[in-house]
CSV table of C-alpha atoms and ligand atoms in Angstrom, one decimal:
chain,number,residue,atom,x,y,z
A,296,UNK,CA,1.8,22.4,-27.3
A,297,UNK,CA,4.1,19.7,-28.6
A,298,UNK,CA,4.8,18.8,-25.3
A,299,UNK,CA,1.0,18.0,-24.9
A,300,UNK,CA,0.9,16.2,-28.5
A,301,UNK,CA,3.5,14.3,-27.0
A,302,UNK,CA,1.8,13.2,-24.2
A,303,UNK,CA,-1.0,12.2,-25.8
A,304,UNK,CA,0.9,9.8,-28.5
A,305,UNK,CA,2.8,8.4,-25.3
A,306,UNK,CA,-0.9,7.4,-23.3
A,307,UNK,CA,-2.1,5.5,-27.1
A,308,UNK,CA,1.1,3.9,-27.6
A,309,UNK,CA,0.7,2.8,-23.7
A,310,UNK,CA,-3.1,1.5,-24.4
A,311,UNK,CA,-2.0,-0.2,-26.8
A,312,UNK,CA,0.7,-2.0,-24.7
A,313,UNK,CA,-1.7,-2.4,-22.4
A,314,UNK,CA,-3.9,-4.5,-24.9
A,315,UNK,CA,-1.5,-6.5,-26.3
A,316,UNK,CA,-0.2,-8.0,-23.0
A,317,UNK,CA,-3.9,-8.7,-21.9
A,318,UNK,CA,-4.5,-10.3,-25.4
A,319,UNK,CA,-1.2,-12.0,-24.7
A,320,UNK,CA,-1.5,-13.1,-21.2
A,321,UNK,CA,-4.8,-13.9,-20.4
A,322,UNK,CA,-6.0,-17.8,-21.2
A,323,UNK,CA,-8.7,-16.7,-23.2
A,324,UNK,CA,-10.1,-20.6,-23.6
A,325,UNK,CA,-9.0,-22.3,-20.0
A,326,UNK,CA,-10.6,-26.1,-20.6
A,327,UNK,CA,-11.3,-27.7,-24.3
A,328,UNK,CA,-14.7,-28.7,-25.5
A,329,UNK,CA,-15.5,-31.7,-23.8
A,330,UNK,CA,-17.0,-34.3,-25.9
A,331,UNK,CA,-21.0,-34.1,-26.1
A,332,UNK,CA,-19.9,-30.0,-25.8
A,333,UNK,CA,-19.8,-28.2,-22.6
A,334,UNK,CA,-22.5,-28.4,-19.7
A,335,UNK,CA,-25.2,-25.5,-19.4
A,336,UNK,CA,-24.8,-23.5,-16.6
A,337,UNK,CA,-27.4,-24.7,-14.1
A,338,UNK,CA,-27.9,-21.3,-11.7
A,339,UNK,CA,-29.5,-23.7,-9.1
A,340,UNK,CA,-26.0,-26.2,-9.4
A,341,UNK,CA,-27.1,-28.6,-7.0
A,342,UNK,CA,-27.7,-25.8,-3.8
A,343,UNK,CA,-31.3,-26.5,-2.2
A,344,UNK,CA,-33.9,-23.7,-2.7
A,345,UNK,CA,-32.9,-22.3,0.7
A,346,UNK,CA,-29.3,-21.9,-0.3
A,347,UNK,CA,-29.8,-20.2,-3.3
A,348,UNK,CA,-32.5,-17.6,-2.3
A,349,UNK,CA,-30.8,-16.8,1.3
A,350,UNK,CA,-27.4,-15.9,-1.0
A,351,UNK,CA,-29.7,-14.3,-3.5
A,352,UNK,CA,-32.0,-12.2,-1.0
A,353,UNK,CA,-28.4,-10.7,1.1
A,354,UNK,CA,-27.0,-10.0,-2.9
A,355,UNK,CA,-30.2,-8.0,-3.3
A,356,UNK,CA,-30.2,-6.5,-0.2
A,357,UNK,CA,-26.3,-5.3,-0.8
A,358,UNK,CA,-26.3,-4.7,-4.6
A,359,UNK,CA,-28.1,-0.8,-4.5
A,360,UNK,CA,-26.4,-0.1,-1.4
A,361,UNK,CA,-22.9,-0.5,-3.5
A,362,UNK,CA,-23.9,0.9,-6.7
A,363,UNK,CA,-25.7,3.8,-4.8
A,364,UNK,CA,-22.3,4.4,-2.8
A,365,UNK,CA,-20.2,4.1,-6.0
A,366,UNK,CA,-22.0,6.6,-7.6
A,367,UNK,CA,-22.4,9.0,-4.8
A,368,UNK,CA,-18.8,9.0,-4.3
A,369,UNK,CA,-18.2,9.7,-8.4
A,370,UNK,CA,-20.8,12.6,-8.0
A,371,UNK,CA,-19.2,14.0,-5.5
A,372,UNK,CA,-15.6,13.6,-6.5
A,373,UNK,CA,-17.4,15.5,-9.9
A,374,UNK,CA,-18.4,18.3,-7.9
A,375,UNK,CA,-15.2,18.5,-6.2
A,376,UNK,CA,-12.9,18.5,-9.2
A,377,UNK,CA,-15.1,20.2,-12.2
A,378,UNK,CA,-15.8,22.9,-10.4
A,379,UNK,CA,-13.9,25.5,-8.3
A,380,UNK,CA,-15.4,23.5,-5.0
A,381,UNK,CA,-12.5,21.3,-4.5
A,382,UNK,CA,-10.1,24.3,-5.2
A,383,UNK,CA,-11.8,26.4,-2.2
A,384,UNK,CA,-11.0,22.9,-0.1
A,385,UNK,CA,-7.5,22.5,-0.8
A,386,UNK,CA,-7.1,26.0,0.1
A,387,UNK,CA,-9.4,26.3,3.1
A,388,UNK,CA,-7.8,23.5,5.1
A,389,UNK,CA,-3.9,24.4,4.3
A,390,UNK,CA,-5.0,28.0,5.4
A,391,UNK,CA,-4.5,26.9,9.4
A,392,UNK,CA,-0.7,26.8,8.4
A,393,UNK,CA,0.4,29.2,6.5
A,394,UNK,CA,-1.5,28.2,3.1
A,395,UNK,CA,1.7,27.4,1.3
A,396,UNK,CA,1.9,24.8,-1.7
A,397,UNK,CA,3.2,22.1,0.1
A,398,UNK,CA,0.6,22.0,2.7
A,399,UNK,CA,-2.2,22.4,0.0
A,400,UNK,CA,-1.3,19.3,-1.4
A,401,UNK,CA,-0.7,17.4,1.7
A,402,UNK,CA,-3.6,18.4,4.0
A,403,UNK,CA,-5.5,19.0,0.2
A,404,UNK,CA,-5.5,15.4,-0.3
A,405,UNK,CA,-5.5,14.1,3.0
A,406,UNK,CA,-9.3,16.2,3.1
A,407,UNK,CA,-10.8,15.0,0.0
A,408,UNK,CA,-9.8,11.7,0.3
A,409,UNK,CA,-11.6,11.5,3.8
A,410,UNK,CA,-14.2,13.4,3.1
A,411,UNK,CA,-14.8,10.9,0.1
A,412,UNK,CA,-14.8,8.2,2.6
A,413,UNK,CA,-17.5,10.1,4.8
A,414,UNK,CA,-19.7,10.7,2.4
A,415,UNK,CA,-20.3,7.1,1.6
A,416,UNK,CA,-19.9,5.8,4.9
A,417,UNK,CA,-23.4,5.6,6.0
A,418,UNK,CA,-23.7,3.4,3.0
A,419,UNK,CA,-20.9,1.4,3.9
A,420,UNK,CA,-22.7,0.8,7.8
A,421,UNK,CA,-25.5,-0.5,6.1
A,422,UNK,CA,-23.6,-3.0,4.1
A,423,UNK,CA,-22.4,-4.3,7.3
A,424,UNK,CA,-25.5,-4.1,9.1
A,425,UNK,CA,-26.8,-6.4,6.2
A,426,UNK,CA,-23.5,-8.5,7.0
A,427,UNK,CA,-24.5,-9.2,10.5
A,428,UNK,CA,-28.0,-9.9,9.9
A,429,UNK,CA,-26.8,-12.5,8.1
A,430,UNK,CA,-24.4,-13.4,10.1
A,431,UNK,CA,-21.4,-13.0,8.1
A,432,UNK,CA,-20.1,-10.2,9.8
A,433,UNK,CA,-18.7,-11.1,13.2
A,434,UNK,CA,-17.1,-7.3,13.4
A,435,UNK,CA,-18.2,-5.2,16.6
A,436,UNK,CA,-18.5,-2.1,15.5
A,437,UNK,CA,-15.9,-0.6,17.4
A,438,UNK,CA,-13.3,-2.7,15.0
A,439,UNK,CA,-15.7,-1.6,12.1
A,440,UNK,CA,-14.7,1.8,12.9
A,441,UNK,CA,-11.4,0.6,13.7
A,442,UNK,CA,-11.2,-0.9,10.2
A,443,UNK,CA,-12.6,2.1,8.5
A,444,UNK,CA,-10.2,4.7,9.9
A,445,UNK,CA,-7.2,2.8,9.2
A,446,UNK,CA,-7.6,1.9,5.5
A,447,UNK,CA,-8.9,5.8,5.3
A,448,UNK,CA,-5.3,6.7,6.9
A,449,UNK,CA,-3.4,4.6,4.6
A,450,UNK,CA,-5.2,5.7,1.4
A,451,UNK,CA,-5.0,9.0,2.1
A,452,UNK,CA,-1.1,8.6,2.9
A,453,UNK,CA,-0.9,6.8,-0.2
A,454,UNK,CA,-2.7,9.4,-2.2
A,455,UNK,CA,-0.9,12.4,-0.6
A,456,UNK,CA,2.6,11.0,-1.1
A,457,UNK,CA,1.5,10.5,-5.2
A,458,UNK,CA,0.3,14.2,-5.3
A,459,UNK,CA,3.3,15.6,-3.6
A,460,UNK,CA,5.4,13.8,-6.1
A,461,UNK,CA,3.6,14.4,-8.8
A,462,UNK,CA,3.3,18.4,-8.3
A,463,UNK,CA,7.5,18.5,-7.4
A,464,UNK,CA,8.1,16.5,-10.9
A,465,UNK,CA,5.8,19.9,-12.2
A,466,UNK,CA,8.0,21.9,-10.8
A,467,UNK,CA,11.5,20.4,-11.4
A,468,UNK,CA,10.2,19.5,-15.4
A,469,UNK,CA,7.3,21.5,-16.2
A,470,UNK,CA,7.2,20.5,-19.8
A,471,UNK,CA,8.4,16.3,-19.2
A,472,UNK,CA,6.9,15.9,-15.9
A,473,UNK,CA,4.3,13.6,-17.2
A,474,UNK,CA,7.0,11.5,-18.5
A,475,UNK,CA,8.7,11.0,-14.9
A,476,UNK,CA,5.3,10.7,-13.2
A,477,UNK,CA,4.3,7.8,-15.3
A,478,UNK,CA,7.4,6.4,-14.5
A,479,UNK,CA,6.9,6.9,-11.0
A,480,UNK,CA,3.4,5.6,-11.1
A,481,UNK,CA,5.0,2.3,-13.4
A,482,UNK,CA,7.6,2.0,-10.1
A,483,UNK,CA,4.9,3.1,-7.7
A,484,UNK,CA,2.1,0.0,-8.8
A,485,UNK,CA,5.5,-2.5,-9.3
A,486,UNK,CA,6.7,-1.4,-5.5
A,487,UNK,CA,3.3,-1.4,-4.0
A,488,UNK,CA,2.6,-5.2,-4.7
A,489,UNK,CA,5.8,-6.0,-3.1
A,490,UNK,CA,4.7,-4.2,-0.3
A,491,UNK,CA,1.1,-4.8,0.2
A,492,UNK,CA,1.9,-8.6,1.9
A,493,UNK,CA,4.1,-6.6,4.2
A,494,UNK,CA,2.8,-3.3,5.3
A,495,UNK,CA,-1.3,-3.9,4.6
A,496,UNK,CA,-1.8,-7.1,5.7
A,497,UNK,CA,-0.4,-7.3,9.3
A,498,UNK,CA,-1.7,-4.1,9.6
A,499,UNK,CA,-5.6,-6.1,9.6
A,500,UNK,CA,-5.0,-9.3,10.3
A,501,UNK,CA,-2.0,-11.1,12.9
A,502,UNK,CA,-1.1,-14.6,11.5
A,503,UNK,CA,0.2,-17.5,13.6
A,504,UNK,CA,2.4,-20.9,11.7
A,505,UNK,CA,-0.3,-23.4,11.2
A,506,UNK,CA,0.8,-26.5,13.7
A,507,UNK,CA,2.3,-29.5,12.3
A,508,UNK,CA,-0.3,-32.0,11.2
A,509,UNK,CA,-1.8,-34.0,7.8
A,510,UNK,CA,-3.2,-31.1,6.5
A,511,UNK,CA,-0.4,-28.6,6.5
A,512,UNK,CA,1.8,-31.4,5.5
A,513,UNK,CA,-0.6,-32.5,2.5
A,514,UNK,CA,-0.4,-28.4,1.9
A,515,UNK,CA,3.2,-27.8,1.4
A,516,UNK,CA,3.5,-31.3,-0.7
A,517,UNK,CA,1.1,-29.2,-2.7
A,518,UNK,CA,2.8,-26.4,-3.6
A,519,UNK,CA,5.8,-28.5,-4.0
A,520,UNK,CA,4.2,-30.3,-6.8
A,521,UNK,CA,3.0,-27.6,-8.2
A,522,UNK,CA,6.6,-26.7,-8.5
A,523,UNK,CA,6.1,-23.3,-6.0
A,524,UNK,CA,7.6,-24.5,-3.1
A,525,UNK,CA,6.3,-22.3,-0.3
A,526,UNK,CA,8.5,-21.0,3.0
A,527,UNK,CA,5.8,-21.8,5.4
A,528,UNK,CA,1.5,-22.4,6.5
A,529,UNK,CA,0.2,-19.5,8.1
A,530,UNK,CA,-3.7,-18.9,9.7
A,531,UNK,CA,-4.8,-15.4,10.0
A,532,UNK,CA,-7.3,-14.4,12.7
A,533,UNK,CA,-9.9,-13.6,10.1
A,534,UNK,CA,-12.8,-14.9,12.7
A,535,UNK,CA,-12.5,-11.4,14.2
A,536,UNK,CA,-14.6,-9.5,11.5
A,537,UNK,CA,-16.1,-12.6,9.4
A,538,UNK,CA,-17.3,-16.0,8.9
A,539,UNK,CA,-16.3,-16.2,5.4
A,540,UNK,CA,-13.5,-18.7,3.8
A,541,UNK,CA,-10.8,-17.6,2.1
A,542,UNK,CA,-7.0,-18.5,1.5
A,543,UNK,CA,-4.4,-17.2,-0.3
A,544,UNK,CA,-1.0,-17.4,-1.4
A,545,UNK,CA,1.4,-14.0,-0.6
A,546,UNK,CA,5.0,-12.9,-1.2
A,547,UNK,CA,7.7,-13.5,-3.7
A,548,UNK,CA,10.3,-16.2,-3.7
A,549,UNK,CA,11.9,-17.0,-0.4
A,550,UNK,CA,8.7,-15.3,1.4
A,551,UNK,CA,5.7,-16.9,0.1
A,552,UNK,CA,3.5,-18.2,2.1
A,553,UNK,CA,0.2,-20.0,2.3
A,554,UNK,CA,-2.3,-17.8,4.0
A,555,UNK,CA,-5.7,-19.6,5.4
A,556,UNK,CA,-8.2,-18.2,7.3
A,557,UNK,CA,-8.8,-20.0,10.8
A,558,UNK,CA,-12.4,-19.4,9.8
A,559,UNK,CA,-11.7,-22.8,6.8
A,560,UNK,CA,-10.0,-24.9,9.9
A,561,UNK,CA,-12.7,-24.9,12.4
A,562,UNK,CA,-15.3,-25.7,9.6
A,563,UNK,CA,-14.3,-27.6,6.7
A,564,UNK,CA,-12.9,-31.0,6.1
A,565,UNK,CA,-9.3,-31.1,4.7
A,566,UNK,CA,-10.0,-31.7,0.7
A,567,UNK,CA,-12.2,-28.8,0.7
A,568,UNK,CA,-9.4,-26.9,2.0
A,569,UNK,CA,-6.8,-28.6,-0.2
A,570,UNK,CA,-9.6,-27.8,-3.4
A,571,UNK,CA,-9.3,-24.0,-2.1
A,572,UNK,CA,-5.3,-23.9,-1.6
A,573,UNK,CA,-4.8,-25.8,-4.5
A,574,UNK,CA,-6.6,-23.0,-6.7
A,575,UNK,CA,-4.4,-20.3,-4.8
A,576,UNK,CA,-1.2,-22.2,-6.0
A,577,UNK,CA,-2.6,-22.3,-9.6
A,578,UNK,CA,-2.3,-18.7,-9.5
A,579,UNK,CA,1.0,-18.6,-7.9
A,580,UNK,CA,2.4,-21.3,-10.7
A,581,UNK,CA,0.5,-18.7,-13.8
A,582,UNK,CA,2.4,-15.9,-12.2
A,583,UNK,CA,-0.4,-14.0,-11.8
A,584,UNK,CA,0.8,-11.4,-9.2
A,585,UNK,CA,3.3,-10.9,-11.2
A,586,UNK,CA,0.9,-10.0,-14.5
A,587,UNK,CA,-1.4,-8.2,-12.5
A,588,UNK,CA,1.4,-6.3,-11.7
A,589,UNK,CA,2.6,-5.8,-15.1
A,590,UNK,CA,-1.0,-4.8,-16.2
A,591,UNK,CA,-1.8,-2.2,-13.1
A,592,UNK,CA,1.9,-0.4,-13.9
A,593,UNK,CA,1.0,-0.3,-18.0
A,594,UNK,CA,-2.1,1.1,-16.6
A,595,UNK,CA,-1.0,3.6,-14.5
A,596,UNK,CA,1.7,4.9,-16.6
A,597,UNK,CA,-0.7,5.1,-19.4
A,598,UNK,CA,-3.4,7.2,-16.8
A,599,UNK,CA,-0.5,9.7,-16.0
A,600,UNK,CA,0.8,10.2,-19.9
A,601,UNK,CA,-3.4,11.1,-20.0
A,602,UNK,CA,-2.8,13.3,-17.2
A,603,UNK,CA,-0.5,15.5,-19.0
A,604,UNK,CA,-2.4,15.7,-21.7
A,605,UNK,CA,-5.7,16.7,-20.0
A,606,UNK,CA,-4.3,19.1,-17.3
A,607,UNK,CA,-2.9,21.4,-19.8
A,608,UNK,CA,-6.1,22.1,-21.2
A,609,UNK,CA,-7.2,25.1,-20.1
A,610,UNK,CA,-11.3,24.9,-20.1
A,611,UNK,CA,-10.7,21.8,-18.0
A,612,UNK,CA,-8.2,23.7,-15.7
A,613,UNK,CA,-10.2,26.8,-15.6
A,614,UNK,CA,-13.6,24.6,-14.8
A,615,UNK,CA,-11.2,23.5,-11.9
A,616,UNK,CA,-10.5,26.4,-10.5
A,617,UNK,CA,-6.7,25.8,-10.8
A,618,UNK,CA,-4.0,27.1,-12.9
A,619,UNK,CA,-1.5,24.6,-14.0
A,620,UNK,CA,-0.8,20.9,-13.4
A,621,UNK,CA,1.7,22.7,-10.9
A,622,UNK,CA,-1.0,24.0,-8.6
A,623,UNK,CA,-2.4,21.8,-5.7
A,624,UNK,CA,-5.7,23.2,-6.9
A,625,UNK,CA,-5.8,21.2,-9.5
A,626,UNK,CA,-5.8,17.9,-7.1
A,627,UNK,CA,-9.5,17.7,-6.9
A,628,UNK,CA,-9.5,17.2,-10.6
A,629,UNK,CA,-6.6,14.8,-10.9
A,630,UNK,CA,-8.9,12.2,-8.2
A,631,UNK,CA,-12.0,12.8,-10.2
A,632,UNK,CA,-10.3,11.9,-13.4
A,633,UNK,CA,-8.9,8.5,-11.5
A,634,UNK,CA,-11.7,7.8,-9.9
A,635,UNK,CA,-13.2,7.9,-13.7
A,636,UNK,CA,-10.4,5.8,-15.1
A,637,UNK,CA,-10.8,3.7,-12.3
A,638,UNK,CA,-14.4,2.6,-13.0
A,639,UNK,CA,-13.8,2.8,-16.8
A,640,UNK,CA,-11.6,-0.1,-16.2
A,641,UNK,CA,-13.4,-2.3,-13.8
A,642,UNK,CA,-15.0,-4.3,-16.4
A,643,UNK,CA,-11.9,-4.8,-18.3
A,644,UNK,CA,-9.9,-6.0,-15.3
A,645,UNK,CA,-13.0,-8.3,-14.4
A,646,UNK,CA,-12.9,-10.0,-17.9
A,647,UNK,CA,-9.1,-10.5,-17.5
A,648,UNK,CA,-9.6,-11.8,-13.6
A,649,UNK,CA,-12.5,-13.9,-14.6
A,650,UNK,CA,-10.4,-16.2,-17.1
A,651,UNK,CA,-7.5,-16.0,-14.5
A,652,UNK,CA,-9.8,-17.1,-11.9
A,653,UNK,CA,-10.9,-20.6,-14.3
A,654,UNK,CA,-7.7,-20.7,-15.0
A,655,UNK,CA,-6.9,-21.4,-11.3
A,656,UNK,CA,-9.7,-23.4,-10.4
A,657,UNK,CA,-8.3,-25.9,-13.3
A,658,UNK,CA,-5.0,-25.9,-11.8
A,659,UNK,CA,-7.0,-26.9,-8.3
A,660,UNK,CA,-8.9,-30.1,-10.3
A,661,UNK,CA,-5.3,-31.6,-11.9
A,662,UNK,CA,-3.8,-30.8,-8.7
A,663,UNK,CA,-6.3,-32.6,-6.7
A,664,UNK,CA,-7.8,-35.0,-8.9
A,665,UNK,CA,-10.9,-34.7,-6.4
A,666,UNK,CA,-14.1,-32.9,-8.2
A,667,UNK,CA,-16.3,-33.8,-5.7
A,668,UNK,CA,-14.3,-31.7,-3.1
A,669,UNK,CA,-14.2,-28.9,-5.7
A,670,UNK,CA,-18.2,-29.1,-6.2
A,671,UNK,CA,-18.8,-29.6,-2.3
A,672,UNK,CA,-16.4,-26.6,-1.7
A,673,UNK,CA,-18.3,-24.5,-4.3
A,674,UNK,CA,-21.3,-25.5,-2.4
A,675,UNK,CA,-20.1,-24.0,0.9
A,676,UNK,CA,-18.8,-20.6,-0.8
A,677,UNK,CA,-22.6,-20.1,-1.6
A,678,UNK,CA,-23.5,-21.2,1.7
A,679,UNK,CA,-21.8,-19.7,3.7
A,680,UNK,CA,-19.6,-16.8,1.7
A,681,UNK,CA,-23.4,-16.1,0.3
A,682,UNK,CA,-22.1,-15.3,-3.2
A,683,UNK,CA,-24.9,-15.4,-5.3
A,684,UNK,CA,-24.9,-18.3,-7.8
A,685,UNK,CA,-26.4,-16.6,-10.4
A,686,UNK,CA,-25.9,-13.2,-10.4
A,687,UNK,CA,-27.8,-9.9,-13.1
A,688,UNK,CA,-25.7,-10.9,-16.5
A,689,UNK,CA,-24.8,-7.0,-16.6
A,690,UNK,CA,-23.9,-6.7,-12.5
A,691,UNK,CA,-21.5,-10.0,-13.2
A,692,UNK,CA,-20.5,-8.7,-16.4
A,693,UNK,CA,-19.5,-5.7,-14.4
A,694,UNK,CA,-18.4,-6.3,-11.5
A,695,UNK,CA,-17.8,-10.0,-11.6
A,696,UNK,CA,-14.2,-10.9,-10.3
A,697,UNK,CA,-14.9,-14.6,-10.3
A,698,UNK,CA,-16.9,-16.8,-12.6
A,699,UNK,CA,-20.2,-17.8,-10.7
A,700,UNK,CA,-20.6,-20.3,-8.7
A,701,UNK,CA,-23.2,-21.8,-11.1
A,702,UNK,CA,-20.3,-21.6,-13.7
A,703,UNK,CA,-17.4,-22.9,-11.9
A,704,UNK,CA,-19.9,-25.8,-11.4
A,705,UNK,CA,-20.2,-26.4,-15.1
A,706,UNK,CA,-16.2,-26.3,-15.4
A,707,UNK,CA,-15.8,-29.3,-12.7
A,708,UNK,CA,-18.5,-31.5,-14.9
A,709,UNK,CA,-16.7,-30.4,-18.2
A,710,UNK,CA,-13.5,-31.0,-16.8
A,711,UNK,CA,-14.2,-34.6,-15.1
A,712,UNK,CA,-15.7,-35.3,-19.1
A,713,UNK,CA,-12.3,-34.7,-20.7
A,714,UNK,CA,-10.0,-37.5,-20.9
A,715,UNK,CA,-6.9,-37.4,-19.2
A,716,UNK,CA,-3.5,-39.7,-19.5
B,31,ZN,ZN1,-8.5,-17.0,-7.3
């Protein structure tokens, strides 16, 4: 039992870790008070009628379809992993080989992730139908499918290789193991955003040096006065599933690289695409890869310490079906609790991204001195992205990774108010 006491004091003093480098790192106030105070939020910001209710009619028409799906898939990752359900599953498809531990938590894991992933996929072909009707979606629906399988494949990898280590530590240190694991997990998170540029992005997209011209010339002057110096312009081919905009900046050091999508270079003159890549760079020159990082390995370690204090309690383990934090029974309650943690968190790590996000588009207006790019390029991301301006208070509150358009709006006037040198 002190082993579990343990545990327990290790996951609060982690929290609290956690807390203090949020509290720490996040730029709670981005802009000062301008003088004559800062400009109300104007939902409409400038967008015709049109605009705003063709972004706000395909927001409607997509916001029950994801809450529906995220809920479904919590109910049935509930049903899974409180009661002896899940168990029967891990068991029933290892049987085929034997039955032994190892394939239980491979094959265990490999089935309930996919079979979370089917239960919300006809969901997730409605969202997309919805996408193509407005013609955001340029995906057939053979690369839909394509798409689908794939990031089912690597999540399921990703998930199996964490159980499997996670069930050995068990067995090598059955009273520490939640000590290494959230170690692991630290490494695991820290490891995973190196790799993520490498492994999970060429495994979507291909991306081609952008040609030699003003505008990647004007790009790379950019980052180098930013003081981020970047290896190289890429375009990826993101015209093959969407017509949205998007850039961003990816790697470490001697990698990084501007990503654009070819989707900006066909449509949009070169300051909007400047305003776009300049915000990227404002995260690049915050380090925010780098805190994200930091705060998704507090995070994790913190879950795991959790871990070992909840799967040693018995009623939960005997609700599961399984008998230890050793057997691959208990899997189906170990992705239920994530996938709790998981949406516990979602508003925290929106609140953090949100002030991260104006933090970047601020970086974007000193870098480019050009507000009316930044308001015309807002403009467009309604447009054409269809983000809703104005979204529910509690859905942005929620949900919101980005500050609305309506608000970033408001941050360009404030910020053309202040005085500068
Ligand atoms: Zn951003």
């Amino acid at each position: 039992m002190r082993a579990r006491r343990a545990a327990l004091v290790a996951a609060i003093v982690l929290g609290i870790a956690l807390v203090v480098v949020i509290a720490v790192r996040t730029p709670w106030v981005v802009l000062p008070e301008p003088p004559g105070g800062y400009t109300p939020v104007d939902p409409a910001a400038g967008l015709s009628a049109e605009q705003v209710d063709r972004a706000e009619s395909f927001a409607t028409a997509l916001r029950p379809a994801s809450l529906i799906s995220l809920l479904l898939g919590l109910f049935v990752s509930g049903v899974l992993g409180l009661t002896r359900l899940g168990a029967r599953l891990v068991q029933a498809v290892a049987r085929p080989v034997g039955g032994g531990r190892a394939a239980q938590a491979l094959l265990g894991t490999a089935a309930l992730t996919v079979l979370g992933r089917l239960v919300t996929l006809p969901l997730g072909a409605y969202a997309e139908t919805v996408r193509h009707r407005y013609g955001l979606s340029t995906r057939s629906w053979g690369l839909w499918l394509r798409d689908v399988a794939v990031s089912t494949a690597i999540s399921a990898a990703i998930v199996a290789l964490a159980v499997m280590s996670l069930l050995w530590l068990v067995r090598r240190a059955p009273r520490t193991w939640w000590a290494w694991s959230a170690v692991a997990a630290a490494g695991f998170v820290v490891v995973g955003s190196f790799l993520y540029p490498v492994v999970i992005e060429p495994a979507f997209n291909t991306f081609e040096s952008m040609p030699a011209g003003e505008l990647r010339t004007e790009l790379l002057a950019m980052a180098e006065r930013s003081g981020v110096p970047v290896q190289d312009v890429l375009v990826s081919d993101a015209s093959r599933r969407t017509t949205a905009f998007n850039a961003y900046v990816s790697g470490f050091g001697s990698t990084r690289r501007i990503v654009v999508y070819d989707t900006l270079l066909e449509e949009l003159p070169d300051d909007e695409i400047e305003s776009i890549v300049a915000h990227e760079l404002g995260h690049v020159v915050h380090g925010d890869v780098l805190t994200g990082t930091l705060i998704g390995a507090l995070g994790a370690a913190g879950a795991v310490a959790l871990l070992g204090w909840l799967l040693v309690w018995t009623p939960l383990l005997r609700r599961a079906g399984a008998e230890g934090p050793g057997d691959p029974r208990v899997v189906p309650l170990v992705l239920f609790l994530v996938a709790v943690g998981t949406l516990v968190s979602t508003p925290a790590q929106n609140l953090v991204s949100r002030h991260v996000e104006a933090r970047a588009d601020l970086h974007a207006l000193n870098l480019t001195e050009d507000p009316e790019a930044f308001l015309r390029m807002q403009r467009r991301l309604v447009e054409n992205n269809l983000g809703d301006p104005d979204p529910p208070a509690a859905w942005q509150w929620f949900f919101g990774s980005h500050p609305t358009a309506a608000q970033r709006m408001a941050f360009a006037a404030d910020w053309s108010k202040l005085e500068r040198p």
